[in-house]
XYZ file of C-alpha atoms in Angstrom:
531
model
C 61.279 65.046 148.049
C 67.394 62.928 147.384
C 70.443 62.648 145.307
C 73.952 61.283 145.511
C 73.707 60.578 149.213
C 72.545 57.952 151.612
C 69.789 59.842 153.321
C 66.268 59.772 152.039
C 64.352 56.520 151.959
C 67.501 54.409 152.171
C 65.881 51.143 151.172
C 69.274 49.483 150.820
C 70.488 50.336 154.338
C 71.412 47.495 156.648
C 68.382 48.160 158.811
C 66.684 45.450 160.819
C 63.525 44.384 158.998
C 60.831 43.259 161.344
C 59.033 40.176 160.279
C 56.109 40.217 157.920
C 52.724 38.756 158.565
C 51.030 38.007 155.295
C 47.281 38.278 155.713
C 45.017 36.511 153.257
C 41.482 37.891 153.339
C 39.504 37.216 150.157
C 41.650 38.060 147.100
C 44.781 38.732 149.235
C 44.374 42.156 150.741
C 47.563 43.544 152.235
C 51.098 42.452 152.856
C 52.029 43.859 156.251
C 54.700 43.553 158.892
C 54.216 43.138 162.628
C 56.550 44.666 165.197
C 56.753 43.204 168.696
C 59.160 41.587 171.102
C 59.848 38.041 169.939
C 61.339 35.009 171.613
C 64.114 33.058 169.893
C 61.528 30.478 168.853
C 59.360 33.241 167.358
C 62.369 34.623 165.544
C 63.156 31.252 163.997
C 59.547 30.840 162.886
C 59.535 34.367 161.538
C 62.652 33.786 159.445
C 60.993 30.809 157.802
C 57.702 32.668 157.448
C 59.376 35.705 155.946
C 61.022 33.698 153.228
C 57.664 32.357 152.156
C 55.658 35.481 153.014
C 56.733 37.877 150.302
C 59.223 36.877 147.650
C 59.370 37.320 143.888
C 56.800 34.573 143.341
C 54.345 36.169 145.748
C 54.950 39.559 144.161
C 54.260 38.058 140.751
C 50.944 36.637 141.970
C 50.021 40.018 143.434
C 50.707 41.806 140.157
C 48.809 39.133 138.227
C 45.776 39.583 140.441
C 45.853 43.347 140.096
C 46.171 43.031 136.319
C 43.033 40.922 136.374
C 41.196 43.596 138.351
C 42.446 46.329 136.034
C 41.588 44.259 132.967
C 37.987 44.061 134.141
C 37.694 47.788 133.446
C 36.653 48.536 137.007
C 39.203 51.278 137.639
C 38.446 53.117 134.407
C 35.039 54.389 135.446
C 34.593 57.897 136.782
C 32.436 56.498 139.603
C 35.164 54.160 140.882
C 37.803 56.871 140.827
C 35.592 59.318 142.713
C 34.594 56.693 145.265
C 38.242 55.944 146.070
C 39.200 59.610 146.297
C 36.273 60.231 148.650
C 37.355 57.233 150.693
C 40.860 58.671 150.993
C 39.413 61.983 152.140
C 37.305 60.186 154.735
C 40.353 58.229 155.894
C 42.284 61.440 156.524
C 39.411 63.098 158.370
C 38.469 60.073 160.475
C 41.982 59.061 161.481
C 43.780 62.387 161.847
C 44.893 61.771 165.428
C 46.254 58.327 164.573
C 48.253 59.853 161.745
C 49.640 62.567 164.043
C 50.577 59.929 166.636
C 52.325 57.704 164.074
C 54.463 60.559 162.803
C 55.251 61.610 166.349
C 56.370 58.032 166.966
C 58.531 57.805 163.836
C 60.096 61.275 163.760
C 58.975 63.157 166.888
C 57.320 65.394 164.314
C 55.411 68.327 165.862
C 51.644 67.894 165.398
C 51.388 71.270 163.654
C 53.879 70.169 160.989
C 51.966 66.921 160.475
C 48.627 68.698 160.160
C 49.930 71.531 157.974
C 52.434 69.769 155.729
C 51.033 66.260 155.458
C 47.338 66.070 156.336
C 46.193 69.456 154.988
C 48.207 69.102 151.796
C 46.818 65.623 151.193
C 43.279 66.870 151.732
C 43.931 69.633 149.232
C 45.205 67.121 146.665
C 42.019 65.075 147.117
C 39.813 68.153 146.795
C 41.542 69.299 143.611
C 41.279 65.834 142.046
C 37.601 65.483 142.964
C 36.782 68.939 141.630
C 38.712 68.636 138.373
C 38.584 64.911 137.579
C 35.655 65.011 135.166
C 37.354 67.796 133.226
C 40.695 65.941 133.220
C 39.054 62.813 131.804
C 37.383 64.585 128.863
C 39.277 63.943 125.603
C 41.115 67.020 124.356
C 40.022 68.095 120.864
C 42.885 69.066 118.562
C 43.198 70.417 115.046
C 43.937 68.220 112.044
C 45.819 69.010 108.851
C 44.698 69.310 105.273
C 46.573 66.072 104.538
C 43.946 64.115 106.522
C 40.905 66.142 105.369
C 38.127 65.435 106.186
C 38.920 64.292 109.742
C 38.785 65.114 113.436
C 41.200 64.252 116.212
C 41.487 64.142 119.974
C 43.870 63.157 122.747
C 42.440 60.546 125.114
C 43.911 60.132 128.603
C 43.914 56.442 129.452
C 45.271 54.710 132.585
C 48.656 53.054 132.291
C 47.615 49.894 134.145
C 49.225 48.556 137.325
C 51.657 50.981 138.959
C 54.117 50.806 141.860
C 54.640 53.679 144.319
C 57.725 53.487 146.559
C 57.582 56.253 149.142
C 59.935 57.994 151.573
C 60.308 58.154 155.343
C 60.593 61.898 155.958
C 57.013 62.782 154.984
C 55.753 59.211 155.111
C 52.045 59.979 154.959
C 52.010 62.698 152.298
C 54.663 61.174 150.060
C 52.917 57.810 150.165
C 49.383 58.908 149.375
C 49.864 61.991 147.187
C 51.153 59.887 144.260
C 48.418 57.318 144.967
C 45.821 60.078 144.473
C 47.223 60.719 140.990
C 47.320 57.017 140.166
C 43.697 56.514 141.280
C 42.493 59.662 139.507
C 44.056 58.370 136.294
C 42.282 55.007 136.713
C 45.133 52.680 137.647
C 45.520 49.750 140.009
C 48.189 50.558 142.605
C 50.711 48.901 144.889
C 52.118 51.167 147.611
C 55.424 50.311 149.281
C 55.876 52.609 152.328
C 59.312 53.126 153.864
C 60.294 50.726 156.614
C 62.364 53.534 158.176
C 59.084 55.053 159.407
C 57.509 51.809 160.702
C 54.603 53.296 162.673
C 53.322 55.203 159.643
C 53.958 52.245 157.349
C 51.893 49.963 159.589
C 49.114 52.542 159.866
C 48.968 53.016 156.096
C 48.662 49.267 155.574
C 45.791 49.085 158.045
C 43.904 52.177 156.878
C 44.126 51.536 153.144
C 42.836 48.032 153.766
C 39.926 49.427 155.770
C 38.924 52.302 153.488
C 39.934 51.547 149.888
C 39.078 48.925 147.272
C 41.513 46.133 148.080
C 40.907 44.398 144.777
C 42.764 47.238 143.050
C 44.850 48.982 145.720
C 47.369 47.124 147.904
C 50.074 47.913 150.440
C 53.281 45.901 150.750
C 55.308 46.555 153.890
C 58.895 45.503 154.468
C 62.433 46.458 153.579
C 65.094 45.576 151.056
C 63.904 42.041 150.297
C 60.302 43.076 149.708
C 61.312 46.044 147.573
C 63.632 43.843 145.520
C 60.827 41.323 144.967
C 58.544 44.105 143.760
C 61.190 45.568 141.450
C 61.609 42.212 139.706
C 58.052 42.497 138.397
C 56.825 44.232 135.269
C 54.920 47.410 136.116
C 53.298 49.979 133.885
C 55.001 52.772 135.837
C 57.193 53.088 138.923
C 57.032 56.194 141.106
C 59.982 56.432 143.505
C 60.690 59.105 146.107
C 64.120 58.897 147.706
C 67.823 59.335 147.037
C 69.862 59.144 143.871
C 71.701 55.936 144.726
C 68.544 53.891 145.201
C 66.952 55.672 142.230
C 69.645 54.169 140.022
C 68.702 50.699 141.289
C 65.033 51.412 140.598
C 65.781 52.741 137.125
C 67.968 49.736 136.271
C 65.219 47.341 137.362
C 62.627 49.288 135.372
C 64.848 49.263 132.273
C 64.680 45.464 132.095
C 60.945 45.743 131.370
C 61.071 49.127 129.572
C 58.952 50.474 132.423
C 58.677 54.273 132.630
C 59.718 55.861 135.922
C 59.003 59.034 137.840
C 61.837 59.808 140.243
C 61.460 62.399 142.991
C 64.980 62.896 144.321
C 66.679 65.994 145.721
C 70.068 67.646 145.924
C 71.762 70.635 147.477
C 69.071 73.307 147.261
C 70.748 76.732 147.506
C 69.511 79.984 149.038
C 70.907 83.283 147.765
C 70.519 86.190 150.190
C 70.961 89.683 148.744
C 71.627 92.813 150.787
C 69.117 95.648 151.243
C 66.183 93.340 152.010
C 63.868 92.885 154.981
C 66.324 90.605 156.721
C 64.005 89.677 159.599
C 61.276 88.392 157.291
C 63.798 86.644 155.041
C 65.433 84.952 158.032
C 62.124 83.721 159.455
C 61.125 82.274 156.076
C 64.527 80.636 155.733
C 64.170 79.062 159.184
C 60.639 77.863 158.379
C 61.890 76.121 155.239
C 64.978 74.656 156.881
C 64.191 73.694 160.471
C 60.398 74.069 160.361
C 60.166 71.327 157.746
C 61.116 68.172 159.607
C 64.304 69.724 161.041
C 65.974 69.883 157.648
C 65.030 66.342 156.658
C 63.158 67.380 153.528
C 64.065 67.173 149.862
C 63.321 70.868 149.266
C 64.945 72.025 152.498
C 67.490 74.861 152.029
C 70.824 73.067 151.958
C 73.236 76.007 152.019
C 73.232 79.805 151.828
C 75.274 82.093 149.610
C 75.568 85.761 150.540
C 78.082 88.568 150.317
C 80.884 89.031 152.833
C 79.283 92.287 153.974
C 75.847 90.749 154.505
C 76.989 87.517 156.186
C 77.482 88.884 159.758
C 74.037 90.520 159.692
C 72.455 87.297 158.440
C 74.149 85.248 161.171
C 72.964 87.654 163.867
C 69.399 87.540 162.490
C 69.466 83.730 162.412
C 70.667 83.567 166.020
C 67.949 85.940 167.198
C 65.064 84.258 165.371
C 66.187 80.704 166.108
C 66.282 81.451 169.818
C 62.795 82.957 169.606
C 61.455 79.876 167.865
C 63.215 77.053 169.711
C 64.503 78.593 172.950
C 67.976 78.689 174.438
C 68.105 74.888 174.590
C 66.614 73.687 171.283
C 67.321 70.045 172.153
C 64.438 70.320 174.611
C 62.085 71.930 172.096
C 58.984 69.948 171.164
C 58.797 71.903 167.928
C 61.824 70.211 166.343
C 61.709 66.742 164.811
C 64.392 64.286 165.819
C 66.860 62.693 163.424
C 65.157 59.622 161.997
C 67.669 56.998 163.184
C 71.208 56.435 164.445
C 72.608 55.967 160.949
C 71.555 59.456 159.933
C 72.616 60.873 163.310
C 76.107 59.449 162.800
C 76.234 60.701 159.219
C 75.382 64.253 160.298
C 77.852 64.054 163.184
C 80.552 63.085 160.709
C 79.775 66.171 158.631
C 80.167 68.400 161.705
C 83.362 66.689 162.877
C 85.147 67.268 159.567
C 88.355 69.204 160.291
C 87.507 71.718 157.575
C 84.244 72.790 159.219
C 84.471 71.937 162.933
C 85.793 75.428 163.656
C 83.210 77.152 161.455
C 80.178 76.665 163.758
C 78.787 80.071 164.746
C 75.534 78.842 166.277
C 74.279 75.538 167.646
C 76.105 72.260 167.185
C 74.654 70.577 170.284
C 73.854 66.871 169.993
C 72.119 64.227 172.098
C 72.576 60.769 170.635
C 70.222 59.147 173.153
C 67.381 61.347 171.881
C 68.658 61.436 168.274
C 68.538 65.223 168.477
C 70.805 67.789 166.816
C 70.149 71.474 167.400
C 69.818 73.988 164.549
C 73.405 74.621 163.512
C 74.804 77.507 161.440
C 78.299 77.403 159.944
C 80.027 80.423 158.375
C 82.623 80.544 155.572
C 82.531 76.823 154.961
C 85.095 75.680 152.351
C 83.480 74.525 149.127
C 85.647 71.377 149.109
C 84.490 70.262 152.572
C 82.494 67.095 153.162
C 79.371 69.045 154.120
C 79.381 70.696 150.681
C 79.961 67.465 148.758
C 76.628 65.815 149.540
C 73.020 66.667 150.369
C 72.895 67.471 154.089
C 69.322 66.377 154.840
C 69.434 67.569 158.413
C 69.562 70.658 160.675
C 72.971 71.935 159.527
C 73.140 75.150 157.459
C 76.487 76.197 155.910
C 76.898 79.805 154.730
C 79.231 80.547 151.834
C 80.386 84.093 151.125
C 81.149 85.853 147.828
C 82.234 89.368 146.927
C 79.273 90.057 144.665
C 75.903 88.340 144.861
C 75.997 87.572 141.119
C 78.955 85.254 141.786
C 76.507 82.903 143.496
C 75.196 81.816 140.088
C 78.530 80.225 139.188
C 78.714 78.478 142.571
C 75.260 76.946 142.101
C 75.758 75.993 138.460
C 79.072 74.277 139.223
C 77.170 71.424 140.898
C 74.310 69.100 139.931
C 70.933 70.718 139.314
C 69.008 70.923 142.610
C 65.369 70.132 143.302
C 64.753 73.704 144.486
C 66.548 77.049 144.427
C 65.688 80.124 146.471
C 66.617 83.803 146.368
C 65.834 86.713 148.671
C 66.177 90.038 146.899
C 64.355 93.272 146.121
C 66.347 93.733 142.920
C 64.088 93.069 139.925
C 66.993 92.485 137.551
C 68.608 89.981 139.943
C 65.302 88.074 140.232
C 65.080 87.792 136.455
C 68.717 86.699 136.162
C 68.215 84.047 138.847
C 65.113 82.589 137.195
C 66.817 82.626 133.788
C 70.243 81.294 134.746
C 69.585 78.812 137.556
C 68.303 75.404 136.468
C 66.383 73.665 139.243
C 63.244 71.630 139.703
C 61.516 74.714 141.098
C 62.432 78.283 142.041
C 60.974 80.471 144.794
C 61.677 84.187 145.099
C 61.621 85.695 148.620
C 60.501 82.532 150.392
C 61.315 78.821 150.678
C 59.435 75.565 150.044
C 56.011 77.126 149.401
C 55.886 76.137 145.713
C 55.164 72.616 146.976
C 51.708 73.779 148.054
C 50.653 75.235 144.683
C 48.825 72.439 142.850
C 48.875 74.325 139.541
C 52.693 74.117 139.501
C 54.503 70.903 138.567
C 56.652 69.473 141.359
C 59.682 67.539 140.228
C 63.394 67.645 139.616
C 65.733 68.085 136.681
C 68.912 66.189 135.919
C 70.113 64.373 139.034
C 67.326 65.842 141.175
C 64.625 63.827 139.454
C 62.707 62.680 136.399
C 59.124 63.777 135.775
C 56.729 65.815 137.904
C 53.418 65.565 139.715
C 50.815 67.495 141.816
C 47.333 68.459 140.653
C 46.751 67.857 136.943
C 50.409 66.884 136.625
C 49.746 63.857 138.867
C 46.871 62.765 136.629
C 49.073 63.170 133.564
C 51.979 61.335 135.209
C 49.887 58.164 135.502
C 48.092 58.502 132.147
C 48.940 57.633 128.573
C 48.029 60.381 126.123
C 46.510 58.359 123.309
C 46.272 59.985 119.893
C 42.960 59.292 118.123
C 42.100 60.298 114.523
C 38.545 59.960 113.187
C 37.723 59.721 109.460
C 34.631 58.846 107.458
C 34.386 56.932 104.172
C 33.920 60.220 102.382
C 36.856 61.879 100.603
C 38.946 58.852 99.664
C 41.820 60.420 97.652
C 43.381 58.448 94.815
C 46.717 60.142 95.487
C 47.463 57.576 98.205
C 47.276 54.603 95.891
C 49.353 53.224 93.005
C 50.134 53.753 90.248
C 52.298 56.677 91.425
C 52.493 59.464 88.833
C 54.271 62.786 88.563
C 50.969 64.574 89.156
C 50.456 62.589 92.359
C 54.020 63.406 93.409
C 53.428 67.138 92.888
C 50.133 67.003 94.755
C 51.648 65.004 97.623
C 54.426 67.565 98.041
C 51.860 70.355 98.054
C 49.736 68.565 100.662
C 52.747 68.030 102.906
C 53.684 71.675 102.461
C 50.175 72.634 103.541
C 49.749 75.573 101.146
C 46.452 76.015 99.269
C 48.143 77.737 96.324
C 50.629 74.896 96.046
C 47.789 72.363 95.923
C 46.009 74.343 93.173
C 49.221 74.567 91.144
C 49.779 70.823 91.539
C 46.231 70.011 90.410
C 46.676 72.105 87.251
C 50.201 70.917 86.615
C 51.740 74.359 87.113
C 55.289 74.616 88.377
């Protein structure tokens, strides 16, 4: 859940990368990193160890081994896929508290958000895959044409092979394992690269996947820029990346060298249009839940800015103030229900957005900061200039600018003047306005009268469009994302038509044209030589 900016899953940031301990159980299980206080002697040893621990050569050996496991046919069986999905479900159930603790460590994420938006959603993905997998794997029968008569045809879903999943830090558990569910369901061997920006979750994932899943086919590689670069030098059968647009370009360029297909889950400035004459209290609460109740704005589908009319804006601001105080108290920096900013780099980036001369005087609520705690309170800004810094990039944090227009329909032009977002939201009771919004706004997904909830509907594809992403997943779409749809045509030795073979005559030409045209009367005319 990621575009243009340096926020989500910034693999190329100058972040300290703690040293890696490469463990070699039988068949090389996991590549993990260890975080602890080290002496200068340890550090020197670690530097040497790291260079030999996971480089391009090691990555190549890893891929080679996984290709051998995939080539054995092991992952193709229904039984193997189900066993791994059940193991993932067991992992989530058994280790729920450890998962909650890791996310609390990485992001100060409230346990309810972890349980609701990461654990419960992952369980649901597993349940859907387990329930539907047999049906997904059945070849799809399709019609054939008269040109191939007699024949039958079907579409066979086959696994792509060995795939790489590079996940993000903001929902480090869900965004790591949800794509892995699709890859396993489709019958692939998988390498997962968690984000080093959420080290506690990354370490836990490496441990748990090694304990619960089939390590001959599913691996975890921890680390930062160097490890990711080593992985991207390899030939994969698909790369799934969740993050920002800048790194996505690096991933896509690396994939292009091997003609590897990619699925990119990015982001953008997801707009919210607020119409007048609505239940403003309900709309405001749902807006808050999608903005600050989802990792304090650090989510790819988080509302990025609001557009409303000049008349409605003061009422909206008052409603936001009232509901935000109810939810997070008079001193939100002390609230345990708000995630912290992930690190100092992002804290400084968000501070820079607030300190911009064009918007520093536009704060109508919030704006408090505590750098020692990496906390920024929910902040609302009114009448923000469209050429300000905060409107030039994805915010990915607890800041919410409000733009005003004379007529709500003018919001369409504002939205369409920028890159296509991952999500777009509208609150309105006007049926015509709903239809116009759905028709005229191009986004990865659209929600009417709520925010973010489309993510939880497994029958809907989740993905971006344009700069907000390439491809989609969730439910059956995840299975399809990691499958090749193989066309298969079956024929018998009966009905071998001479028309296909030389010598080519005028009669054969007429009959061939009629067959291509598909009309019975045309075929009869051709057979009798009629024009």
